[in-house]
Amino acid sequence: MKRREEGPDREGSGLLCMGRLVLMRQYLLRRLLQAIPLLILTSILMFLLIHAIPGGPDAIYDNPNLDAAGRAALRASFGLNDPLPIQYFKWASNMLHGNFGNSLYTGQPVSSVLAQRFPATVELFLSAFILSLLLTAILGTLSAAYQGKAVDYTITTLAYFGISMPIFLLGLVMQNVFASSLNWLPPSGTATLGYTFSPFNALLDHLMHLLMPMVVLAVTFTAGWSRYLRTSMIDVIRQDYMRTGRAKGVPPARLLLRHALRNAVIPLITIVAIDFGAIAGGAAITESVFAWPGMGQLFIDSLNRRDYPVLLTALLLSAIFVIIFNLLADVLYSVMDPRIRYS
Amino acid sequence: MDASKQAHSSQEDFEIPAELTPALQARRRSQKRIIFDRFMRNKVATAGALFLLFLILCCLFGPLIPGHTTPDAVGVTAPFAGSSLADPFGTDNLGRDTLARAMVGGRISLLVALSSMLISIVLGIIIGAFAGYYGGWLDNILMRLTDTILTIPLYLLLFVLSATFANGTPISVIFLIAIFGWTKAARLVRGEFLALKEREFVQAAATIGARDLRMMFYHILPNAAGPIIVNATLLIGSNIILESVLSFFGFGVSIPVASWGSMINQGRDYFDAAPRLLLIPGILIFLTVLSCNLVGDGLRDALDPQMTER
Amino acid sequence: MLAETHYRYPSSKLILACFIVLTLLLSACTPAGTPTSSTHTNSGQITNGGTWIDDLVNEPDSLLPNATVQTFSQMVMQALYAPLFIGDSQGQIHAGITTRVPSVTNGDISQDQKTWTFHLRPHLVWSDGQPLNADDVYFTWQLWKNPLFAASNTSVIKHIQSAQVSSDKLSITFHLTNPFAPFLTAWTDGGFAPLPQHHFANMAPGNIKKSSDNLFPTVTSGPFMMSESKPGDHYTVIRNPKYYLASQHLPHLDKIVFRAVGNQATILEDLKSGVVDSAWFLDSSKIPSYQKLNNYQLIQNTSAGYEALHFNENNPALKDVAVRQAISMAIDRSTLIKVARLGSAQILCTDHSAAYQPGYQQEAPCPAFNIDAANKLLDNAGWKTGSDGVRQKNGMRLELKYSTTANNAWREEDETINQANFLKIGVKVDIQNYPSSTFFSTFLGGGKAGTYDLAEWSSSYNYDANDASNFACNQIGSSNFNWYCNPQLDELFTQEQQTTDATARQQVFNQIHSILLKDVPVAVMFNPNDISIAMKGTHNYKPGPFVASETVNLMDWWCDNGTCPAKG
């Protein structure tokens, strides 16, 4: 009976889908075009900001033995003698050509410096992100399902704990407890050095190193998101179709996970997208506490070294990623919620 | 929200008595009173508010307690002295009174958090109000600016700015933090303005010839107060965390001035030998932020006319 | 009303799944791995083999000789390059790939001390099998003096007028413009070793530091060669079978992993977890924590540095010698050593610690800590205390900026202690610190009074006590950051540079010290110890005071049974 009902409907929705796809493509294109001025503004802002730092790019020449001629040669080779707007246009066109300049600290091309750090950050970022989403789904759903009960209160308390805890404090305390005192987990780095492992054990060893920074980074965001999910879940549970579902005898778990969660997640997407920038900042702090060799740690080191090419590129890259993720969130939003109109 | 909830709420909070006897008249509550009562019914939020009050009193008057008046005096007792009756929090690496430093540090931390909150809320209200009220190109420009700042990861941008402009004085840290805080408030206010400017009372005010500024800040703004207050409370919490993060990386208030953040920065070096030097300011930050979050959420619930039960 | 309607969902399954994931992750606690080791023999006997893990406090910026001023880079380079001369833990210079240390007696230094000849060992090869000879030394000199290469130290090689390579390419003779006793310091340790001509000759000098060789040198000569270079994480070096001492079973270790940790707190966590074999340049404020580590041996060495308060004489108030003397008298040196350094420093009031022989003058008198005398001195010099407690004279106020390198726990303690004491003599100081890269370049180099008034840092000289760089008039703004000039001192510097005779030089240094103690261009506070730590079961870990410091003898390091104790 069910199948007969769904048959014609499906065809109709298929046609609708085609139309939606075209609309969606236009919508995406427009969103992309909107992102470009945003990007340009962001890059100008950052370029100006970093050049306003006291000491300027000269601060990097901490070599008192370099004579005036050597300094001039170095300045010329880094293109630091031009007026600021020219420097910006040179820099921007270089960026577009994938040439990000050379690190003032190690002299290496910025692209290779960042490429070396990129995988570690992506790994930490993604694993923490996925863990965070998983935990959010579990905790948010449980909290909403047991609203007002002990489970809910426990989760809410934990969430407040997570929101109010400065991330570095959590990192330091966990490092001290789980690594130095209990000796369960490695304190820092990405792998146990000086050992040869079988591929499986190497992976295991790596995961052990990842565990603490991942959890620390995930906690803050899980806490905030699960609160949101709880609220929107409670709203969804109260909707009529949920009542209908229950009346029709859909198993409660199925109803909660398949229908309620799916709909409750939609408003969460926006919140998650807004938080991408904050995750990048949190990653920097976590990486620095656990000596995780990613871009965040590189960023903080580069700031102390006043390594402008690296700083600029890292900042711009993270901004680009925030924009991309926000675009993705928009797409996801529209996919998840058919009511969205592409206007 | 479904209709049943609204019906429910009006039943509970806006009960209309059959006849207005003087006794009933006295029992009728003003709107502020209603909100206050609702807030007080939330035990956790009330506890948070009381804790904040207690903390502020401690930080204001604590440093006047005899025996704890010299937070910066070096070598009052031996370095790393444990807690005693005279010094309940013990002393730090230089033999300074940790209790006195925690209270004076709280002053600075709260000052930084509150002032930067005020600045960013004012900025946010102005920007959001203009964008929402006038719309058009002004709205476009202001919102692009907001988007741009929201695009750059907050912490990273903050580090760069602190390396650029901060000189270790509390004022520089206040302005640094305030520069970012306004984006959320601006969006919020803009949204409220967009919704409110279409409402009848605004139209009415316009007909009797109210000028733009009077319209914006006298007629519309008070109606958007609820969400702004909630945002402000939550902002205090996040500002305290920001201050501590800045200090953690050495960009905060410079020594020897105590703030909770700078105490954490110094305590971190002795975490192993004397964990309390890091944990005391850490826990104070945690509790303060927690209270701010509880009060903020409590206020949100109390101010929400749709809200009835939790 | 709706809140009451809730359903029992089988959440137990969700919780269970969640726990399983976590348990799986946690169960991976001890992945089984085999330590990289080779031949196993009895302990007590030197055994080859093993992987040694060392924490670096700072990230190396370059692994090319004379391309960096960073000690941590020079430490790694000691593993990668075989220098002409090599230091030891006592700070003495020995022959490296040369056959002997030049002296006037053996004829390698001319009587006028202007001609120096280095004799290289025969049959030396680079790690790629190409011959290593005097041509490489000549090329290296040419490269270092090229401003495009931006060598970190040109103060010695700028005395070279010309050089000749012998026909057998086994010796090179340098002709100096003037007699210069500390000439060998330009060629001592891996950080100042020759570079391979055949590898770099075709590269533009300005591009060498930008090439991938900068952090992954492919052609090297030292006991080890690069096997892995992961900036921000670790650098792995493995045994170089073509090392010139390979026939003497050197180096003993198979592999050294240098971890770039960059943070004292993380290093302490590493030590507590026992994951590293050694670490150097540790933080004196954590000494009690280090002492609690039973599986490690804490080592304190006399360093070559002098920690001092530097006066910027661009500030007219600091031009007054009475002010400098009074501030120096208000420094409570014993409290600084006791509280800030936790005892890990030696009393020192000249710029030469006991690491300099010649140079160190044991009996040089320290100014006594005396607040009253300092106050009296300032009173007599006409500095009157104002209503705010700050001394003034002719419109000048003794309110000064005090700076040092940021995020340094014990230096911040120094600042706080000094600040309290200076206030007692009517000198108000405001503290503002800078990250070290800014501090040592624009901040000091700018020399702007009002921004830089008092600055605290530690200085040292490489393998020789010649201190012209820090006090000579012609070094003002480049390495003399006191803006202090005394022609009498310049004359003495020339004297000590002209003779290689230790006794004669010591006499000149004593005269220099007495002038410095009288004029107080810097108020030396103490000689901080180098604090390092090595795990029990490791041997021959003997850091030295100069250049390669921690790793000065790393080819001699070995571990019990050819397996190093750290769990990695």
PDB file of C-alpha atoms in Angstrom, chain B residues 51-161:
ATOM      1  CA  PHE B  51      27.635  34.580  42.847  1.00  0.00           C
ATOM      2  CA  LEU B  52      28.412  37.403  40.420  1.00  0.00           C
ATOM      3  CA  LEU B  53      27.203  39.917  42.992  1.00  0.00           C
ATOM      4  CA  PHE B  54      29.337  38.313  45.680  1.00  0.00           C
ATOM      5  CA  LEU B  55      32.350  38.283  43.364  1.00  0.00           C
ATOM      6  CA  ILE B  56      31.967  41.930  42.442  1.00  0.00           C
ATOM      7  CA  LEU B  57      31.695  42.894  46.110  1.00  0.00           C
ATOM      8  CA  CYS B  58      34.776  40.807  46.896  1.00  0.00           C
ATOM      9  CA  CYS B  59      36.793  42.370  44.125  1.00  0.00           C
ATOM     10  CA  LEU B  60      35.688  45.888  45.040  1.00  0.00           C
ATOM     11  CA  PHE B  61      36.080  45.704  48.794  1.00  0.00           C
ATOM     12  CA  GLY B  62      38.253  42.617  49.299  1.00  0.00           C
ATOM     13  CA  PRO B  63      41.523  44.462  48.780  1.00  0.00           C
ATOM     14  CA  LEU B  64      40.561  46.687  51.713  1.00  0.00           C
ATOM     15  CA  ILE B  65      40.619  43.761  54.150  1.00  0.00           C
ATOM     16  CA  PRO B  66      43.583  44.264  56.507  1.00  0.00           C
ATOM     17  CA  GLY B  67      46.380  41.855  55.679  1.00  0.00           C
ATOM     18  CA  HIS B  68      45.392  41.621  52.031  1.00  0.00           C
ATOM     19  CA  THR B  69      46.003  45.168  50.887  1.00  0.00           C
ATOM     20  CA  THR B  70      49.343  44.670  49.128  1.00  0.00           C
ATOM     21  CA  PRO B  71      48.863  42.424  46.088  1.00  0.00           C
ATOM     22  CA  ASP B  72      52.111  43.551  44.433  1.00  0.00           C
ATOM     23  CA  ALA B  73      54.395  43.411  47.471  1.00  0.00           C
ATOM     24  CA  VAL B  74      57.202  40.957  46.796  1.00  0.00           C
ATOM     25  CA  GLY B  75      58.397  38.547  49.470  1.00  0.00           C
ATOM     26  CA  VAL B  76      55.664  39.082  52.071  1.00  0.00           C
ATOM     27  CA  THR B  77      56.304  35.491  53.044  1.00  0.00           C
ATOM     28  CA  ALA B  78      58.425  32.737  51.577  1.00  0.00           C
ATOM     29  CA  PRO B  79      57.696  31.964  47.914  1.00  0.00           C
ATOM     30  CA  PHE B  80      55.190  29.132  47.357  1.00  0.00           C
ATOM     31  CA  ALA B  81      53.966  29.228  50.955  1.00  0.00           C
ATOM     32  CA  GLY B  82      50.959  26.952  51.285  1.00  0.00           C
ATOM     33  CA  SER B  83      47.582  28.125  52.443  1.00  0.00           C
ATOM     34  CA  SER B  84      47.356  29.272  56.027  1.00  0.00           C
ATOM     35  CA  LEU B  85      44.901  31.159  58.190  1.00  0.00           C
ATOM     36  CA  ALA B  86      46.537  34.445  57.274  1.00  0.00           C
ATOM     37  CA  ASP B  87      46.855  33.593  53.571  1.00  0.00           C
ATOM     38  CA  PRO B  88      44.040  31.205  52.654  1.00  0.00           C
ATOM     39  CA  PHE B  89      45.253  30.944  49.051  1.00  0.00           C
ATOM     40  CA  GLY B  90      48.927  30.838  50.013  1.00  0.00           C
ATOM     41  CA  THR B  91      51.570  32.886  48.240  1.00  0.00           C
ATOM     42  CA  ASP B  92      52.941  32.770  44.714  1.00  0.00           C
ATOM     43  CA  ASN B  93      56.389  32.348  43.204  1.00  0.00           C
ATOM     44  CA  LEU B  94      57.529  35.700  44.574  1.00  0.00           C
ATOM     45  CA  GLY B  95      55.897  35.342  47.965  1.00  0.00           C
ATOM     46  CA  ARG B  96      53.004  37.606  47.029  1.00  0.00           C
ATOM     47  CA  ASP B  97      49.618  37.202  48.664  1.00  0.00           C
ATOM     48  CA  THR B  98      47.576  35.128  46.220  1.00  0.00           C
ATOM     49  CA  LEU B  99      44.226  36.035  47.775  1.00  0.00           C
ATOM     50  CA  ALA B 100      44.943  39.737  47.435  1.00  0.00           C
ATOM     51  CA  ARG B 101      46.121  39.203  43.872  1.00  0.00           C
ATOM     52  CA  ALA B 102      43.041  37.151  43.024  1.00  0.00           C
ATOM     53  CA  MET B 103      40.777  39.940  44.253  1.00  0.00           C
ATOM     54  CA  VAL B 104      42.698  42.753  42.581  1.00  0.00           C
ATOM     55  CA  GLY B 105      43.061  40.575  39.508  1.00  0.00           C
ATOM     56  CA  GLY B 106      39.316  40.067  39.510  1.00  0.00           C
ATOM     57  CA  ARG B 107      38.892  43.822  39.483  1.00  0.00           C
ATOM     58  CA  ILE B 108      40.981  44.096  36.349  1.00  0.00           C
ATOM     59  CA  SER B 109      39.393  41.084  34.682  1.00  0.00           C
ATOM     60  CA  LEU B 110      35.867  42.252  35.422  1.00  0.00           C
ATOM     61  CA  LEU B 111      36.768  45.806  34.447  1.00  0.00           C
ATOM     62  CA  VAL B 112      38.160  44.575  31.141  1.00  0.00           C
ATOM     63  CA  ALA B 113      35.182  42.313  30.512  1.00  0.00           C
ATOM     64  CA  LEU B 114      32.530  44.869  31.483  1.00  0.00           C
ATOM     65  CA  SER B 115      34.053  47.860  29.728  1.00  0.00           C
ATOM     66  CA  SER B 116      34.769  46.013  26.530  1.00  0.00           C
ATOM     67  CA  MET B 117      31.225  44.637  26.673  1.00  0.00           C
ATOM     68  CA  LEU B 118      29.819  48.160  27.063  1.00  0.00           C
ATOM     69  CA  ILE B 119      31.883  49.517  24.198  1.00  0.00           C
ATOM     70  CA  SER B 120      31.026  46.690  21.867  1.00  0.00           C
ATOM     71  CA  ILE B 121      27.329  46.791  22.753  1.00  0.00           C
ATOM     72  CA  VAL B 122      27.196  50.550  22.113  1.00  0.00           C
ATOM     73  CA  LEU B 123      29.061  50.058  18.837  1.00  0.00           C
ATOM     74  CA  GLY B 124      26.797  47.166  17.932  1.00  0.00           C
ATOM     75  CA  ILE B 125      23.644  49.140  18.726  1.00  0.00           C
ATOM     76  CA  ILE B 126      24.752  52.131  16.658  1.00  0.00           C
ATOM     77  CA  ILE B 127      25.863  50.070  13.676  1.00  0.00           C
ATOM     78  CA  GLY B 128      22.930  47.678  13.856  1.00  0.00           C
ATOM     79  CA  ALA B 129      20.420  50.503  14.339  1.00  0.00           C
ATOM     80  CA  PHE B 130      21.651  52.505  11.379  1.00  0.00           C
ATOM     81  CA  ALA B 131      21.863  49.443   9.177  1.00  0.00           C
ATOM     82  CA  GLY B 132      18.432  48.196  10.151  1.00  0.00           C
ATOM     83  CA  TYR B 133      16.675  51.548  10.178  1.00  0.00           C
ATOM     84  CA  TYR B 134      17.994  53.059   6.974  1.00  0.00           C
ATOM     85  CA  GLY B 135      18.578  49.870   5.002  1.00  0.00           C
ATOM     86  CA  GLY B 136      19.805  50.280   1.443  1.00  0.00           C
ATOM     87  CA  TRP B 137      23.450  50.970   0.696  1.00  0.00           C
ATOM     88  CA  LEU B 138      24.263  51.893   4.292  1.00  0.00           C
ATOM     89  CA  ASP B 139      22.931  48.556   5.438  1.00  0.00           C
ATOM     90  CA  ASN B 140      24.896  46.881   2.686  1.00  0.00           C
ATOM     91  CA  ILE B 141      28.184  48.519   3.601  1.00  0.00           C
ATOM     92  CA  LEU B 142      27.796  48.004   7.329  1.00  0.00           C
ATOM     93  CA  MET B 143      26.767  44.402   6.952  1.00  0.00           C
ATOM     94  CA  ARG B 144      29.637  43.654   4.545  1.00  0.00           C
ATOM     95  CA  LEU B 145      31.968  45.097   7.153  1.00  0.00           C
ATOM     96  CA  THR B 146      30.381  42.904   9.794  1.00  0.00           C
ATOM     97  CA  ASP B 147      30.654  39.860   7.524  1.00  0.00           C
ATOM     98  CA  THR B 148      34.292  40.634   6.816  1.00  0.00           C
ATOM     99  CA  ILE B 149      35.148  40.741  10.476  1.00  0.00           C
ATOM    100  CA  LEU B 150      33.118  37.605  11.128  1.00  0.00           C
ATOM    101  CA  THR B 151      35.038  35.893   8.321  1.00  0.00           C
ATOM    102  CA  ILE B 152      38.421  36.165   9.961  1.00  0.00           C
ATOM    103  CA  PRO B 153      38.790  33.689  12.805  1.00  0.00           C
ATOM    104  CA  LEU B 154      38.351  35.722  15.957  1.00  0.00           C
ATOM    105  CA  TYR B 155      41.213  34.395  18.057  1.00  0.00           C
ATOM    106  CA  LEU B 156      43.729  34.586  15.250  1.00  0.00           C
ATOM    107  CA  LEU B 157      42.756  38.153  14.426  1.00  0.00           C
ATOM    108  CA  LEU B 158      42.867  39.017  18.101  1.00  0.00           C
ATOM    109  CA  PHE B 159      46.413  37.698  18.447  1.00  0.00           C
ATOM    110  CA  VAL B 160      47.556  39.772  15.500  1.00  0.00           C
ATOM    111  CA  LEU B 161      45.876  42.885  16.852  1.00  0.00           C
TER     112      LEU B 161
END
